[in-house]
Short mmCIF file of N, CA and C in Angstrom, two decimals:
data_model
loop_
_atom_site.label_atom_id
_atom_site.label_comp_id
_atom_site.label_asym_id
_atom_site.label_seq_id
_atom_site.Cartn_x
_atom_site.Cartn_y
_atom_site.Cartn_z
N UNK O 1 -71.50 -6.50 -4.79
CA UNK O 1 -70.44 -5.51 -4.67
C UNK O 1 -69.93 -5.17 -6.07
N UNK O 2 -69.97 -3.93 -6.41
CA UNK O 2 -69.47 -3.51 -7.72
C UNK O 2 -68.11 -2.86 -7.55
N UNK O 3 -67.16 -3.23 -8.40
CA UNK O 3 -65.80 -2.68 -8.33
C UNK O 3 -65.58 -1.57 -9.35
N UNK O 4 -66.63 -1.12 -9.97
CA UNK O 4 -66.50 -0.06 -10.94
C UNK O 4 -67.69 0.89 -10.81
N UNK O 5 -67.54 2.07 -11.32
CA UNK O 5 -68.62 3.04 -11.36
C UNK O 5 -69.23 3.03 -12.75
N UNK O 6 -70.50 3.29 -12.85
CA UNK O 6 -71.17 3.29 -14.14
C UNK O 6 -71.19 4.67 -14.79
N UNK O 7 -70.61 5.67 -14.16
CA UNK O 7 -70.54 7.00 -14.74
C UNK O 7 -69.08 7.32 -15.04
N UNK O 8 -68.88 8.05 -16.11
CA UNK O 8 -67.52 8.39 -16.49
C UNK O 8 -67.45 9.89 -16.77
N UNK O 9 -66.37 10.50 -16.32
CA UNK O 9 -66.11 11.90 -16.63
C UNK O 9 -64.63 12.04 -16.92
N UNK O 10 -64.30 12.94 -17.80
CA UNK O 10 -62.90 13.19 -18.12
C UNK O 10 -62.63 14.66 -17.82
N UNK O 11 -61.55 14.89 -17.11
CA UNK O 11 -61.19 16.27 -16.79
C UNK O 11 -59.77 16.54 -17.23
N UNK O 12 -59.51 17.77 -17.52
CA UNK O 12 -58.15 18.18 -17.88
C UNK O 12 -58.03 19.67 -17.60
N UNK O 13 -56.82 20.11 -17.44
CA UNK O 13 -56.57 21.52 -17.20
C UNK O 13 -56.68 22.34 -18.48
N UNK O 14 -56.62 23.65 -18.32
CA UNK O 14 -56.72 24.56 -19.47
C UNK O 14 -55.66 24.29 -20.52
N UNK O 15 -54.47 23.87 -20.09
CA UNK O 15 -53.37 23.61 -21.02
C UNK O 15 -53.77 22.59 -22.08
N UNK O 16 -54.53 21.57 -21.66
CA UNK O 16 -54.99 20.54 -22.60
C UNK O 16 -56.29 20.96 -23.26
N UNK O 17 -57.27 21.37 -22.46
CA UNK O 17 -58.60 21.63 -22.99
C UNK O 17 -58.63 22.80 -23.99
N UNK O 18 -57.78 23.77 -23.82
CA UNK O 18 -57.79 24.91 -24.72
C UNK O 18 -57.16 24.59 -26.08
N UNK O 19 -56.52 23.43 -26.17
CA UNK O 19 -55.94 23.00 -27.45
C UNK O 19 -56.98 22.36 -28.36
N UNK O 20 -58.07 21.87 -27.79
CA UNK O 20 -59.10 21.17 -28.55
C UNK O 20 -60.06 22.18 -29.16
N UNK O 21 -60.18 22.15 -30.45
CA UNK O 21 -61.08 23.06 -31.18
C UNK O 21 -62.37 22.31 -31.53
N UNK O 22 -63.46 23.03 -31.76
CA UNK O 22 -64.71 22.38 -32.15
C UNK O 22 -64.51 21.47 -33.36
N UNK O 23 -65.02 20.26 -33.25
CA UNK O 23 -64.91 19.29 -34.34
C UNK O 23 -63.69 18.40 -34.27
N UNK O 24 -62.76 18.67 -33.36
CA UNK O 24 -61.54 17.86 -33.26
C UNK O 24 -61.70 16.66 -32.34
N UNK O 25 -62.66 16.70 -31.46
CA UNK O 25 -62.81 15.63 -30.49
C UNK O 25 -64.26 15.18 -30.47
N UNK O 26 -64.45 13.91 -30.49
CA UNK O 26 -65.81 13.37 -30.43
C UNK O 26 -65.77 11.96 -29.88
N UNK O 27 -66.93 11.38 -29.77
CA UNK O 27 -67.01 10.02 -29.27
C UNK O 27 -68.09 9.29 -30.05
N UNK O 28 -67.72 8.17 -30.61
CA UNK O 28 -68.68 7.39 -31.38
C UNK O 28 -69.85 6.95 -30.51
N UNK O 29 -69.54 6.53 -29.28
CA UNK O 29 -70.59 5.98 -28.42
C UNK O 29 -70.95 6.89 -27.26
N UNK O 30 -70.37 8.07 -27.18
CA UNK O 30 -70.63 8.97 -26.07
C UNK O 30 -72.10 9.32 -25.96
N UNK O 31 -72.70 9.03 -24.83
CA UNK O 31 -74.09 9.38 -24.59
C UNK O 31 -75.09 8.46 -25.29
N UNK O 32 -74.63 7.49 -26.04
CA UNK O 32 -75.50 6.56 -26.74
C UNK O 32 -76.04 5.54 -25.74
N UNK O 33 -77.36 5.48 -25.51
CA UNK O 33 -77.90 4.56 -24.51
C UNK O 33 -77.58 3.09 -24.79
N UNK O 34 -77.63 2.67 -26.05
CA UNK O 34 -77.30 1.28 -26.37
C UNK O 34 -75.83 1.01 -26.10
N UNK O 35 -74.95 1.93 -26.51
CA UNK O 35 -73.52 1.77 -26.25
C UNK O 35 -73.23 1.72 -24.77
N UNK O 36 -73.93 2.54 -23.99
CA UNK O 36 -73.74 2.53 -22.53
C UNK O 36 -74.20 1.21 -21.93
N UNK O 37 -75.32 0.69 -22.39
CA UNK O 37 -75.84 -0.59 -21.87
C UNK O 37 -74.87 -1.73 -22.22
N UNK O 38 -74.32 -1.70 -23.41
CA UNK O 38 -73.35 -2.73 -23.81
C UNK O 38 -72.12 -2.66 -22.91
N UNK O 39 -71.64 -1.45 -22.65
CA UNK O 39 -70.47 -1.29 -21.78
C UNK O 39 -70.77 -1.79 -20.37
N UNK O 40 -71.95 -1.49 -19.87
CA UNK O 40 -72.32 -1.95 -18.53
C UNK O 40 -72.39 -3.47 -18.48
N UNK O 41 -72.94 -4.08 -19.52
CA UNK O 41 -73.03 -5.54 -19.59
C UNK O 41 -71.64 -6.16 -19.67
N UNK O 42 -70.75 -5.54 -20.43
CA UNK O 42 -69.37 -6.04 -20.52
C UNK O 42 -68.70 -5.99 -19.15
N UNK O 43 -68.93 -4.91 -18.41
CA UNK O 43 -68.35 -4.81 -17.05
C UNK O 43 -68.92 -5.89 -16.14
N UNK O 44 -70.22 -6.19 -16.28
CA UNK O 44 -70.82 -7.26 -15.49
C UNK O 44 -70.17 -8.61 -15.82
N UNK O 45 -69.92 -8.87 -17.09
CA UNK O 45 -69.26 -10.11 -17.50
C UNK O 45 -67.86 -10.20 -16.89
N UNK O 46 -67.11 -9.10 -16.96
CA UNK O 46 -65.77 -9.09 -16.36
C UNK O 46 -65.82 -9.47 -14.89
N UNK O 47 -66.79 -8.94 -14.18
CA UNK O 47 -66.90 -9.22 -12.74
C UNK O 47 -67.46 -10.62 -12.48
N UNK O 48 -68.59 -10.96 -13.10
CA UNK O 48 -69.27 -12.22 -12.82
C UNK O 48 -68.49 -13.45 -13.24
N UNK O 49 -67.70 -13.34 -14.28
CA UNK O 49 -66.92 -14.48 -14.76
C UNK O 49 -65.50 -14.50 -14.20
N UNK O 50 -65.20 -13.59 -13.30
CA UNK O 50 -63.90 -13.57 -12.65
C UNK O 50 -62.75 -13.21 -13.56
N UNK O 51 -63.03 -12.49 -14.64
CA UNK O 51 -61.97 -12.19 -15.61
C UNK O 51 -60.95 -11.20 -15.07
N UNK O 52 -61.39 -10.30 -14.22
CA UNK O 52 -60.45 -9.36 -13.62
C UNK O 52 -59.45 -10.11 -12.73
N UNK O 53 -59.97 -10.97 -11.86
CA UNK O 53 -59.09 -11.75 -10.99
C UNK O 53 -58.18 -12.68 -11.79
N UNK O 54 -58.72 -13.26 -12.86
CA UNK O 54 -57.91 -14.14 -13.70
C UNK O 54 -56.79 -13.35 -14.38
N UNK O 55 -57.09 -12.13 -14.82
CA UNK O 55 -56.06 -11.30 -15.47
C UNK O 55 -54.93 -11.00 -14.49
N UNK O 56 -55.27 -10.73 -13.24
CA UNK O 56 -54.22 -10.46 -12.24
C UNK O 56 -53.38 -11.70 -12.00
N UNK O 57 -54.04 -12.84 -11.81
CA UNK O 57 -53.33 -14.10 -11.52
C UNK O 57 -52.46 -14.53 -12.69
N UNK O 58 -53.03 -14.56 -13.89
CA UNK O 58 -52.27 -14.99 -15.07
C UNK O 58 -51.22 -13.95 -15.44
N UNK O 59 -51.51 -12.68 -15.19
CA UNK O 59 -50.53 -11.63 -15.43
C UNK O 59 -49.32 -11.78 -14.52
N UNK O 60 -49.55 -12.14 -13.26
CA UNK O 60 -48.44 -12.39 -12.34
C UNK O 60 -47.58 -13.55 -12.83
N UNK O 61 -48.23 -14.60 -13.32
CA UNK O 61 -47.50 -15.75 -13.85
C UNK O 61 -46.67 -15.33 -15.07
N UNK O 62 -47.30 -14.60 -15.98
CA UNK O 62 -46.60 -14.15 -17.18
C UNK O 62 -45.42 -13.25 -16.83
N UNK O 63 -45.65 -12.24 -16.00
CA UNK O 63 -44.58 -11.32 -15.62
C UNK O 63 -43.44 -12.05 -14.92
N UNK O 64 -43.78 -13.00 -14.06
CA UNK O 64 -42.75 -13.77 -13.37
C UNK O 64 -41.84 -14.51 -14.34
N UNK O 65 -42.44 -15.11 -15.36
CA UNK O 65 -41.65 -15.84 -16.35
C UNK O 65 -40.87 -14.89 -17.26
N UNK O 66 -41.49 -13.77 -17.63
CA UNK O 66 -40.78 -12.81 -18.48
C UNK O 66 -39.56 -12.24 -17.77
N UNK O 67 -39.66 -12.07 -16.47
CA UNK O 67 -38.52 -11.52 -15.71
C UNK O 67 -37.33 -12.49 -15.66
N UNK O 68 -37.54 -13.73 -16.00
CA UNK O 68 -36.46 -14.73 -16.03
C UNK O 68 -35.73 -14.76 -17.37
N UNK O 69 -36.21 -14.00 -18.34
CA UNK O 69 -35.60 -14.03 -19.68
C UNK O 69 -34.17 -13.50 -19.62
N UNK O 70 -33.30 -14.01 -20.50
CA UNK O 70 -31.89 -13.61 -20.46
C UNK O 70 -31.68 -12.12 -20.75
N UNK O 71 -30.87 -11.50 -19.90
CA UNK O 71 -30.59 -10.06 -20.04
C UNK O 71 -29.77 -9.74 -21.27
N UNK O 72 -29.18 -10.73 -21.89
CA UNK O 72 -28.44 -10.49 -23.14
C UNK O 72 -29.37 -10.16 -24.30
N UNK O 73 -30.65 -10.52 -24.15
CA UNK O 73 -31.64 -10.26 -25.20
C UNK O 73 -32.68 -9.24 -24.73
N UNK O 74 -33.09 -9.34 -23.47
CA UNK O 74 -34.17 -8.51 -22.94
C UNK O 74 -33.61 -7.48 -21.96
N UNK O 75 -33.81 -6.20 -22.26
CA UNK O 75 -33.34 -5.11 -21.39
C UNK O 75 -34.27 -4.89 -20.21
N UNK O 76 -35.58 -4.98 -20.45
CA UNK O 76 -36.56 -4.58 -19.44
C UNK O 76 -37.86 -5.32 -19.67
N UNK O 77 -38.53 -5.66 -18.59
CA UNK O 77 -39.86 -6.27 -18.64
C UNK O 77 -40.79 -5.32 -17.90
N UNK O 78 -41.95 -5.03 -18.50
CA UNK O 78 -42.90 -4.14 -17.83
C UNK O 78 -44.32 -4.53 -18.21
N UNK O 79 -45.26 -4.12 -17.36
CA UNK O 79 -46.65 -4.40 -17.66
C UNK O 79 -47.50 -4.44 -16.42
N UNK O 80 -48.76 -4.73 -16.66
CA UNK O 80 -49.73 -4.85 -15.58
C UNK O 80 -50.82 -5.80 -16.05
N UNK O 81 -51.19 -6.73 -15.19
CA UNK O 81 -52.20 -7.70 -15.57
C UNK O 81 -51.72 -8.48 -16.78
N UNK O 82 -52.56 -8.59 -17.79
CA UNK O 82 -52.20 -9.34 -18.99
C UNK O 82 -51.68 -8.44 -20.11
N UNK O 83 -51.34 -7.22 -19.81
CA UNK O 83 -50.79 -6.30 -20.80
C UNK O 83 -49.32 -6.12 -20.47
N UNK O 84 -48.46 -6.89 -21.15
CA UNK O 84 -47.04 -6.93 -20.80
C UNK O 84 -46.18 -6.68 -22.03
N UNK O 85 -44.97 -6.24 -21.77
CA UNK O 85 -44.04 -6.03 -22.85
C UNK O 85 -42.61 -6.26 -22.41
N UNK O 86 -41.78 -6.63 -23.36
CA UNK O 86 -40.36 -6.76 -23.09
C UNK O 86 -39.61 -5.85 -24.05
N UNK O 87 -38.64 -5.15 -23.51
CA UNK O 87 -37.79 -4.28 -24.33
C UNK O 87 -36.62 -5.13 -24.79
N UNK O 88 -36.48 -5.25 -26.10
CA UNK O 88 -35.44 -6.08 -26.71
C UNK O 88 -34.20 -5.23 -26.94
N UNK O 89 -33.04 -5.79 -26.59
CA UNK O 89 -31.78 -5.12 -26.93
C UNK O 89 -31.57 -5.26 -28.43
N UNK O 90 -31.60 -4.15 -29.11
CA UNK O 90 -31.43 -4.20 -30.55
C UNK O 90 -29.95 -4.39 -30.89
N UNK O 91 -29.70 -5.37 -31.71
CA UNK O 91 -28.34 -5.64 -32.16
C UNK O 91 -28.39 -5.86 -33.67
N UNK O 92 -27.23 -6.12 -34.25
CA UNK O 92 -27.20 -6.44 -35.68
C UNK O 92 -27.81 -7.82 -35.93
N UNK O 93 -27.84 -8.66 -34.90
CA UNK O 93 -28.35 -10.03 -35.06
C UNK O 93 -29.86 -10.15 -34.89
N UNK O 94 -30.50 -9.26 -34.11
CA UNK O 94 -31.93 -9.39 -33.87
C UNK O 94 -32.54 -8.08 -33.40
N UNK O 95 -33.87 -8.01 -33.56
CA UNK O 95 -34.65 -6.87 -33.07
C UNK O 95 -36.05 -7.40 -32.72
N UNK O 96 -36.94 -6.52 -32.30
CA UNK O 96 -38.27 -6.95 -31.85
C UNK O 96 -39.06 -7.63 -32.98
N UNK O 97 -38.92 -7.11 -34.20
CA UNK O 97 -39.63 -7.72 -35.33
C UNK O 97 -39.19 -9.17 -35.53
N UNK O 98 -37.89 -9.40 -35.51
CA UNK O 98 -37.39 -10.76 -35.71
C UNK O 98 -37.81 -11.68 -34.58
N UNK O 99 -37.85 -11.16 -33.35
CA UNK O 99 -38.34 -11.96 -32.22
C UNK O 99 -39.80 -12.34 -32.46
N UNK O 100 -40.62 -11.39 -32.89
CA UNK O 100 -42.03 -11.68 -33.15
C UNK O 100 -42.23 -12.68 -34.28
N UNK O 101 -41.40 -12.62 -35.29
CA UNK O 101 -41.50 -13.58 -36.39
C UNK O 101 -41.16 -15.00 -35.92
N UNK O 102 -40.15 -15.11 -35.06
CA UNK O 102 -39.81 -16.43 -34.50
C UNK O 102 -40.89 -16.93 -33.56
N UNK O 103 -41.48 -16.03 -32.79
CA UNK O 103 -42.60 -16.41 -31.92
C UNK O 103 -43.76 -16.93 -32.77
N UNK O 104 -44.05 -16.21 -33.86
CA UNK O 104 -45.12 -16.64 -34.77
C UNK O 104 -44.86 -18.03 -35.31
N UNK O 105 -43.62 -18.27 -35.74
CA UNK O 105 -43.26 -19.58 -36.28
C UNK O 105 -43.40 -20.68 -35.23
N UNK O 106 -43.28 -20.31 -33.96
CA UNK O 106 -43.42 -21.27 -32.87
C UNK O 106 -44.87 -21.40 -32.40
N UNK O 107 -45.79 -20.60 -32.99
CA UNK O 107 -47.20 -20.72 -32.67
C UNK O 107 -47.76 -19.69 -31.72
N UNK O 108 -47.04 -18.60 -31.49
CA UNK O 108 -47.52 -17.57 -30.56
C UNK O 108 -47.44 -16.21 -31.25
N UNK O 109 -48.53 -15.46 -31.22
CA UNK O 109 -48.56 -14.14 -31.84
C UNK O 109 -48.27 -13.06 -30.81
N UNK O 110 -47.38 -12.15 -31.17
CA UNK O 110 -47.04 -11.00 -30.34
C UNK O 110 -46.85 -9.82 -31.28
N UNK O 111 -46.88 -8.63 -30.73
CA UNK O 111 -46.80 -7.43 -31.57
C UNK O 111 -45.53 -6.64 -31.27
N UNK O 112 -44.74 -6.36 -32.31
CA UNK O 112 -43.61 -5.46 -32.10
C UNK O 112 -44.11 -4.01 -32.08
N UNK O 113 -43.62 -3.23 -31.14
CA UNK O 113 -44.00 -1.82 -31.09
C UNK O 113 -42.76 -0.97 -30.88
N UNK O 114 -42.78 0.20 -31.43
CA UNK O 114 -41.70 1.18 -31.28
C UNK O 114 -40.34 0.61 -31.70
N UNK O 115 -40.33 -0.45 -32.49
CA UNK O 115 -39.10 -0.99 -33.02
C UNK O 115 -38.30 -1.87 -32.08
N UNK O 116 -38.51 -1.75 -30.77
CA UNK O 116 -37.68 -2.51 -29.84
C UNK O 116 -38.46 -3.15 -28.69
N UNK O 117 -39.78 -3.14 -28.78
CA UNK O 117 -40.61 -3.71 -27.73
C UNK O 117 -41.48 -4.82 -28.31
N UNK O 118 -41.57 -5.93 -27.59
CA UNK O 118 -42.49 -7.00 -27.96
C UNK O 118 -43.63 -6.95 -26.95
N UNK O 119 -44.84 -6.77 -27.45
CA UNK O 119 -46.03 -6.65 -26.60
C UNK O 119 -46.77 -7.99 -26.57
N UNK O 120 -47.11 -8.42 -25.36
CA UNK O 120 -47.90 -9.63 -25.16
C UNK O 120 -49.24 -9.23 -24.54
N UNK O 121 -50.34 -9.62 -25.17
CA UNK O 121 -51.68 -9.32 -24.64
C UNK O 121 -52.56 -10.56 -24.77
N UNK O 122 -52.34 -11.54 -23.90
CA UNK O 122 -53.18 -12.75 -23.97
C UNK O 122 -54.64 -12.43 -23.64
N UNK O 123 -55.55 -13.32 -24.03
CA UNK O 123 -56.97 -13.07 -23.75
C UNK O 123 -57.27 -13.17 -22.25
N UNK O 124 -58.29 -12.45 -21.83
CA UNK O 124 -58.67 -12.44 -20.41
C UNK O 124 -59.10 -13.82 -19.91
N UNK O 125 -59.50 -14.71 -20.81
CA UNK O 125 -59.99 -16.03 -20.42
C UNK O 125 -58.88 -17.09 -20.40
N UNK O 126 -57.63 -16.71 -20.61
CA UNK O 126 -56.53 -17.68 -20.65
C UNK O 126 -56.44 -18.41 -19.30
N UNK O 127 -56.15 -19.71 -19.37
CA UNK O 127 -56.01 -20.48 -18.13
C UNK O 127 -54.54 -20.78 -17.87
N UNK O 128 -54.26 -21.40 -16.73
CA UNK O 128 -52.87 -21.61 -16.33
C UNK O 128 -52.11 -22.51 -17.30
N UNK O 129 -52.75 -23.57 -17.75
CA UNK O 129 -52.09 -24.48 -18.70
C UNK O 129 -51.71 -23.76 -19.99
N UNK O 130 -52.63 -22.96 -20.50
CA UNK O 130 -52.35 -22.20 -21.72
C UNK O 130 -51.25 -21.16 -21.49
N UNK O 131 -51.28 -20.52 -20.32
CA UNK O 131 -50.26 -19.51 -20.01
C UNK O 131 -48.88 -20.17 -19.91
N UNK O 132 -48.82 -21.33 -19.29
CA UNK O 132 -47.54 -22.04 -19.18
C UNK O 132 -47.03 -22.44 -20.55
N UNK O 133 -47.93 -22.84 -21.45
CA UNK O 133 -47.52 -23.16 -22.81
C UNK O 133 -46.97 -21.91 -23.51
N UNK O 134 -47.64 -20.78 -23.34
CA UNK O 134 -47.18 -19.52 -23.94
C UNK O 134 -45.81 -19.12 -23.39
N UNK O 135 -45.65 -19.16 -22.07
CA UNK O 135 -44.37 -18.74 -21.49
C UNK O 135 -43.24 -19.67 -21.91
N UNK O 136 -43.55 -20.94 -22.11
CA UNK O 136 -42.53 -21.88 -22.60
C UNK O 136 -42.07 -21.48 -24.00
N UNK O 137 -43.02 -21.15 -24.87
CA UNK O 137 -42.68 -20.72 -26.23
C UNK O 137 -41.86 -19.44 -26.20
N UNK O 138 -42.26 -18.49 -25.34
CA UNK O 138 -41.55 -17.22 -25.24
C UNK O 138 -40.11 -17.46 -24.78
N UNK O 139 -39.96 -18.24 -23.71
CA UNK O 139 -38.61 -18.49 -23.16
C UNK O 139 -37.72 -19.21 -24.18
N UNK O 140 -38.26 -20.23 -24.83
CA UNK O 140 -37.47 -20.97 -25.81
C UNK O 140 -37.07 -20.07 -26.99
N UNK O 141 -38.00 -19.24 -27.44
CA UNK O 141 -37.73 -18.36 -28.58
C UNK O 141 -36.69 -17.30 -28.22
N UNK O 142 -36.87 -16.64 -27.09
CA UNK O 142 -35.91 -15.61 -26.68
C UNK O 142 -34.53 -16.24 -26.49
N UNK O 143 -34.47 -17.40 -25.87
CA UNK O 143 -33.19 -18.07 -25.63
C UNK O 143 -32.49 -18.46 -26.92
N UNK O 144 -33.27 -18.65 -27.99
CA UNK O 144 -32.66 -19.04 -29.27
C UNK O 144 -31.82 -17.91 -29.88
N UNK O 145 -31.95 -16.70 -29.36
CA UNK O 145 -31.18 -15.57 -29.86
C UNK O 145 -29.83 -15.42 -29.17
N UNK O 146 -29.57 -16.26 -28.18
CA UNK O 146 -28.27 -16.18 -27.48
C UNK O 146 -27.16 -16.75 -28.33
#
């Protein structure tokens, strides 16, 4: 049973498509047989090694823990699967960059984006023990800003 299609098409209305001029849009691997075979093999690995299911399960664990973070520091938690982010309340005392620096010092890398969001993107192969260790670091670090 395959959960993906091996063909891809992109469509858009005239409002978008008429803005693109010749030479403005291209694809490094578009139509490349080797690139297509690599993509197909990557999709097989995602399915055969259960990485999609693991991303959903570990993402639920991550999101559940992120939603417990103190509202005095975190305005909003959002994401899907293992692609999650927290919106940090910017104050004179802290911002997303400072949160990421403290996370780094505690052994966890995260990316500040748009000045007030901390993005978490753990690897697809993360297991429950590793995720629990990550969420512990996140909770302790965020709580240190109270």
